[in-house]
């Protein structure tokens, strides 16, 4: 077919990363092997010296992993992808590839709890300082920049507050200061938001979420914008070792084929669920990027083509009413993770963001009563009926 990079995203999700295979197979084979045989000693030595294009060892390269990496690099409009064992492995590897002792990071304050904790513990132990700021406020981003700021790290929409940040404007601030912009695009995904087109240098995903979409894989990926960034990132990942395996890569690549359909349906459902919640007398507030009541609605309209599947809200009865709701839903599963075919509900303050501690959560405006819902692809009437029944008990 024509250049896959020029095709529409729906076409890319189906065909990117797919090549020609033995027997005319239309799906990449699973090369479930840790190592690859050399023809002779000279051949092995050549491959280790970077001469020739063969495979050596799966931590370094594997054809099944590469097929998935190539597909997601196409979807995100980046040069190359690097499959990792989890989203956290991807984030850690990206930091290790871009930072050294004495450097400083400006990060969104509303990020996945362990990302914040990684910055404040592991990275801090290695001499890297970080400032957590409200990245929806461009003045706050500019004010936080220091001469040694090397990375600006943004989650938009942020987990779990769904605060949105203007990626083009932040890319400008970062680049003027000689820093790279790393964007965690897990919440929105490439069908609805492509950060590299908006100026990001590196994109991160937890593949555990919508890209795989079926709650049966833990994985992550780093996408680098430019080809010349890739060798250093690949060496760093190879040294740290947090790679994904061939079978999980195969599952992610399989999940990608329905990505556009899944996120479009989930997003359509989420808008209806968010509107239902917003109109419900027992709900205090709702944050959904596709609702005009969202404080950064305009930013979302500018850089995203849909509202996504994530909603956060708080009941008028606060935390206790929220717990009653979560204990009484049946269709939405009380579980962490997000972006899959099934609706999932959870309580960030005691679950995904517990590790941050109360002080960091308060700074990031993650209230104790905040309930997070990841809307799936079930029939929206059933999702709403389940929530309505549980709300009767609150
Ligand atoms: N980035 C974001 C935005 C996330 O939401 C998560 C996980 C990660 C990175 C880390 O990915 P992992 O290592 O788990 O593959 N978020 C989760 C959440 O909100 N609930 O459970 C996991």
XYZ file of C-alpha atoms and ligand atoms in Angstrom:
416
model
C 0.000 0.000 0.000
C 0.962 3.665 -0.121
C 3.140 5.117 2.636
C 1.484 4.036 5.887
C 2.687 7.233 7.558
C 0.435 9.222 5.254
C -2.643 7.024 5.826
C -5.509 7.888 8.171
C -5.140 6.734 11.784
C -7.872 4.076 11.351
C -5.831 2.560 8.514
C -2.606 2.853 10.483
C -4.043 0.970 13.469
C -4.805 -2.001 11.206
C -1.738 -2.048 8.948
C 1.199 -0.322 10.684
C 4.073 -2.582 11.620
C 2.756 -5.444 9.450
C 5.169 -6.908 6.876
C 5.452 -9.957 4.648
C 5.640 -13.302 6.446
C 6.342 -16.926 5.680
C 3.383 -18.887 4.230
C 1.589 -15.632 3.480
C 0.626 -15.175 7.120
C -1.116 -11.821 7.622
C -0.134 -11.492 11.286
C 3.467 -11.214 12.543
C 4.787 -14.517 13.915
C 5.579 -14.691 17.625
C 9.326 -15.184 17.851
C 9.226 -16.506 21.406
C 12.976 -16.902 21.633
C 15.473 -15.296 23.964
C 18.457 -15.679 21.645
C 19.341 -16.011 17.957
C 21.897 -18.380 16.371
C 24.894 -16.886 14.553
C 26.179 -18.376 11.278
C 29.728 -18.392 12.641
C 31.957 -16.452 15.041
C 32.628 -13.695 12.488
C 28.876 -13.199 11.981
C 28.281 -12.912 15.751
C 31.166 -10.471 16.093
C 29.824 -8.409 13.159
C 26.372 -8.134 14.723
C 27.818 -7.096 18.075
C 29.932 -4.486 16.291
C 26.800 -3.084 14.624
C 27.615 -4.456 11.166
C 24.686 -6.110 9.406
C 21.068 -6.254 10.442
C 20.561 -9.577 12.251
C 19.176 -10.318 15.679
C 21.341 -11.195 18.677
C 19.351 -11.429 21.888
C 15.752 -10.472 22.705
C 16.648 -7.853 25.335
C 18.425 -6.020 22.484
C 16.012 -6.627 19.569
C 13.315 -9.113 18.612
C 11.222 -9.120 15.411
C 7.849 -9.519 17.194
C 8.645 -6.669 19.568
C 9.907 -4.521 16.680
C 6.693 -5.007 14.701
C 4.673 -3.595 17.623
C 7.210 -0.790 18.217
C 7.099 0.203 14.545
C 3.295 0.246 14.573
C 3.042 2.578 17.567
C 5.819 4.830 16.249
C 3.683 5.289 13.118
C 0.521 6.005 15.135
C 2.299 8.621 17.233
C 4.136 10.163 14.272
C 7.526 9.454 15.861
C 10.687 7.964 14.369
C 11.026 4.872 16.548
C 9.436 3.013 19.436
C 11.045 1.156 22.333
C 8.886 -1.500 23.978
C 9.208 -1.691 27.755
C 8.033 -4.113 30.429
C 5.538 -1.615 31.890
C 4.592 2.035 31.645
C 6.748 2.706 34.706
C 9.732 0.989 33.027
C 9.185 3.282 30.028
C 9.090 6.395 32.221
C 12.170 5.366 34.200
C 14.091 4.542 31.015
C 13.115 7.856 29.407
C 14.338 9.736 32.496
C 17.562 7.700 32.572
C 18.151 8.527 28.889
C 17.623 12.273 29.296
C 18.859 13.163 32.808
C 22.004 13.009 34.902
C 22.843 13.974 38.490
C 22.439 17.716 39.012
C 19.635 18.064 36.456
C 16.126 19.298 37.178
C 12.692 18.197 35.959
C 9.531 20.278 35.727
C 6.595 17.876 35.923
C 2.817 18.096 35.888
C 1.651 17.763 39.492
C -1.343 15.631 38.515
C 0.367 12.506 37.200
C -0.018 8.793 37.912
C 0.953 8.360 41.597
C 4.040 6.165 41.048
C 5.385 8.636 38.429
C 5.375 11.364 41.052
C 6.882 8.971 43.598
C 9.573 7.880 41.097
C 10.669 11.499 40.727
C 10.606 12.152 44.463
C 12.412 8.938 45.513
C 14.462 7.009 42.922
C 15.350 9.978 40.706
C 15.958 12.202 43.720
C 18.287 9.552 45.168
C 20.318 9.833 41.960
C 20.693 13.610 42.359
C 17.848 14.735 40.114
C 15.526 17.398 41.487
C 11.954 17.916 40.366
C 9.305 20.605 40.676
C 5.684 19.510 40.470
C 3.559 22.263 38.952
C 0.115 22.862 37.535
C 1.080 22.592 33.853
C -2.295 23.998 32.767
C -0.845 27.290 34.029
C 1.848 28.370 31.534
C 3.194 31.047 33.888
C 3.717 28.373 36.532
C 5.640 26.253 34.000
C 7.857 29.214 32.992
C 8.439 30.178 36.621
C 9.508 26.633 37.530
C 12.176 26.437 34.808
C 15.773 26.591 36.078
C 19.079 26.796 34.174
C 19.542 23.061 34.825
C 16.035 22.005 33.752
C 16.565 19.271 31.166
C 13.123 17.659 31.053
C 9.588 18.989 31.098
C 7.252 16.086 31.812
C 3.551 16.443 31.076
C 0.537 14.199 31.456
C -2.462 15.628 29.639
C -5.186 14.968 30.552
C -3.572 14.306 33.931
C -4.285 11.257 36.047
C -6.714 11.459 37.868
C -7.815 15.126 37.802
C -8.022 15.298 33.977
C -6.393 18.730 34.066
C -5.286 19.599 30.519
C -2.095 21.347 29.460
C -1.323 23.243 26.253
C 1.332 21.068 24.630
C 2.369 23.510 21.884
C 2.951 26.306 24.373
C 4.816 24.045 26.799
C 6.995 22.657 23.985
C 8.028 26.258 23.253
C 8.897 26.956 26.881
C 10.880 23.703 27.158
C 12.770 24.137 23.902
C 13.705 27.771 24.576
C 15.283 26.553 27.819
C 17.125 23.691 26.083
C 14.940 21.026 27.727
C 13.117 18.106 26.118
C 9.371 17.709 26.409
C 8.257 14.210 27.424
C 4.509 13.602 27.265
C 2.699 10.671 28.838
C -0.113 10.137 26.318
C -1.655 7.148 28.110
C -4.954 8.868 28.931
C -5.761 9.996 25.416
C -3.760 7.861 22.995
C -2.758 8.548 19.399
C -6.250 8.306 17.910
C -7.311 11.482 19.715
C -4.039 13.260 20.567
C -0.598 13.116 18.962
C 1.876 15.043 21.143
C 4.794 14.833 18.691
C 2.752 16.828 16.151
C 2.278 19.391 18.932
C 5.996 19.712 19.694
C 6.823 16.864 22.103
C 10.203 15.153 21.747
C 9.304 11.910 23.483
C 5.964 10.187 24.068
C 5.309 7.564 26.728
C 2.487 5.053 26.976
C 1.462 2.495 29.473
C 0.542 -0.208 26.939
C -1.381 -1.803 29.785
C -4.164 0.687 28.988
C -5.997 1.546 25.766
C -3.338 0.539 23.249
C -3.652 -3.082 24.304
C -7.135 -2.483 25.610
C -8.054 -5.926 26.913
C -6.681 -5.947 30.485
C -4.383 -8.877 29.777
C -0.948 -7.244 29.308
C 1.397 -5.078 31.379
C 3.665 -3.115 29.072
C 4.992 0.284 28.135
C 6.556 2.103 25.211
C 8.753 5.115 24.539
C 8.404 6.850 21.172
C 11.176 9.198 20.127
C 10.507 11.952 17.646
C 13.842 11.865 15.834
C 15.825 8.969 14.489
C 19.037 10.379 15.977
C 17.641 10.123 19.531
C 17.016 6.415 19.086
C 20.465 4.756 19.533
C 21.005 6.398 22.914
C 17.512 5.471 24.133
C 17.956 1.909 22.866
C 21.309 1.553 24.644
C 19.786 2.908 27.845
C 16.863 0.467 27.674
C 19.227 -2.391 26.896
C 21.365 -1.519 29.923
C 18.465 -1.059 32.323
C 16.810 -4.125 30.854
C 13.140 -3.292 31.373
C 12.015 -4.679 28.019
C 8.671 -6.129 26.968
C 8.527 -9.764 25.829
C 7.481 -11.125 22.412
C 4.133 -12.582 23.483
C 2.939 -9.406 25.186
C 4.112 -7.420 22.148
C 2.021 -9.698 19.943
C -1.035 -9.116 22.149
C -0.545 -5.334 22.079
C -0.141 -5.360 18.299
C -3.369 -7.404 18.077
C -5.149 -4.922 20.364
C -4.027 -1.973 18.229
C -6.105 -3.144 15.285
C -9.338 -2.155 17.044
C -7.893 0.869 18.850
C -9.735 3.510 16.830
C -13.084 1.712 17.109
C -12.636 1.083 20.821
C -11.618 4.601 21.821
C -14.259 6.204 19.649
C -17.023 4.108 21.226
C -15.625 4.525 24.750
C -15.335 8.270 24.231
C -18.895 8.491 22.893
C -20.092 6.523 25.938
C -18.015 8.644 28.321
C -19.591 11.879 27.077
C -23.051 10.453 27.787
C -22.017 9.097 31.189
C -20.368 12.414 32.131
C -23.495 14.321 31.078
C -25.651 11.938 33.151
C -23.419 12.422 36.194
C -23.291 16.199 35.761
C -27.101 16.367 35.817
C -27.469 14.021 38.815
C -28.480 15.701 42.108
C -26.103 13.577 44.206
C -23.016 14.585 42.195
C -21.052 17.630 43.348
C -18.777 18.064 40.318
C -17.668 16.224 37.181
C -14.475 16.618 35.142
C -14.594 15.309 31.608
C -12.441 16.782 28.813
C -15.379 16.687 26.374
C -17.756 18.705 28.573
C -17.769 22.520 28.233
C -17.724 22.697 32.064
C -14.108 21.434 32.053
C -11.858 24.374 33.023
C -9.463 23.675 30.132
C -12.150 22.660 27.615
C -10.689 25.050 25.000
C -7.238 23.494 25.258
C -8.769 20.064 24.742
C -10.695 21.259 21.688
C -7.470 22.636 20.228
C -5.261 19.573 20.628
C -7.557 16.550 20.922
C -10.146 15.107 18.553
C -12.350 13.635 21.300
C -12.905 13.630 25.043
C -11.460 10.194 25.814
C -12.813 7.571 28.191
C -11.785 8.961 31.575
C -14.115 10.803 33.953
C -13.469 12.017 37.474
C -16.184 13.217 39.804
C -17.093 13.711 43.412
C -20.380 13.044 45.171
C -22.055 15.711 47.307
C -21.738 13.235 50.183
C -17.924 13.248 49.725
C -15.678 10.300 50.341
C -18.206 8.149 52.237
C -20.836 8.496 49.516
C -18.125 7.765 46.931
C -17.199 4.529 48.725
C -20.892 3.512 48.826
C -21.114 4.130 45.084
C -17.986 2.089 44.335
C -19.148 -0.759 46.595
C -22.530 -0.907 44.858
C -21.737 -0.836 41.151
C -21.861 -4.217 39.423
C -21.161 -3.598 35.750
C -18.283 -1.169 36.313
C -15.589 -3.212 38.008
C -13.944 -1.902 41.163
C -10.380 -2.116 39.885
C -7.419 0.075 38.992
C -6.085 0.421 35.424
C -8.008 2.058 32.613
C -8.593 2.305 28.903
C -9.870 -1.244 28.412
C -13.073 -2.618 26.968
C -14.618 -2.971 30.423
C -15.651 -0.011 32.593
C -13.466 0.305 35.690
C -14.056 2.457 38.761
C -11.577 3.233 41.534
C -10.641 5.606 44.356
C -7.338 7.425 43.604
C -6.648 8.717 47.142
C -6.553 5.198 48.598
C -5.482 3.313 45.460
C -3.586 4.644 42.393
C -2.395 7.822 44.127
C -1.961 6.504 47.678
C 1.845 6.375 47.289
C 2.003 10.150 46.694
C 0.979 10.953 50.260
C -1.696 13.432 51.289
C 0.429 16.576 50.915
C 1.384 15.880 47.274
C -2.191 14.865 46.523
C -3.521 18.089 47.995
C -1.065 20.124 45.901
C -2.253 18.250 42.811
C -5.909 18.832 43.773
C -6.598 15.120 44.105
C -9.317 15.298 46.733
C -10.149 12.372 49.026
C -13.640 12.217 47.551
C -12.521 12.005 43.901
C -13.846 8.906 42.123
C -12.311 7.898 38.787
C -14.229 6.055 36.113
C -12.741 4.532 32.965
C -15.658 4.074 30.602
C -15.647 0.901 28.526
C -17.406 -0.179 25.350
C -20.431 -1.817 26.956
C -23.822 -0.389 25.947
C -23.958 3.069 27.470
C -27.494 2.548 28.810
C -26.248 -0.367 30.923
C -23.305 1.660 32.278
C -25.631 4.515 33.225
C -28.275 2.216 34.737
C -25.627 0.567 36.916
C -24.383 3.967 38.146
C -27.941 5.217 38.688
C -28.826 2.150 40.785
C -25.687 2.537 42.911
C -26.349 6.287 43.340
C -29.774 5.475 44.836
C -27.899 3.917 47.762
C -25.607 6.920 48.320
N 1.263 6.568 33.019
C -0.037 6.714 33.309
C -0.746 7.957 32.889
C -0.706 5.716 33.999
O -1.997 5.889 34.259
C 0.009 4.546 34.392
C -0.646 3.452 35.137
C 1.358 4.451 34.085
C 1.955 5.478 33.387
C 2.180 3.273 34.480
O 1.907 2.182 33.662
P 2.109 0.672 34.097
O 3.501 0.576 34.650
O 1.092 0.343 35.128
O 1.949 -0.073 32.823
N -1.876 3.809 35.642
C -2.669 3.077 36.377
C -3.876 3.573 36.909
O -4.275 4.721 36.843
N -4.485 2.577 37.495
O -3.728 1.441 37.529
C -2.512 1.674 36.803
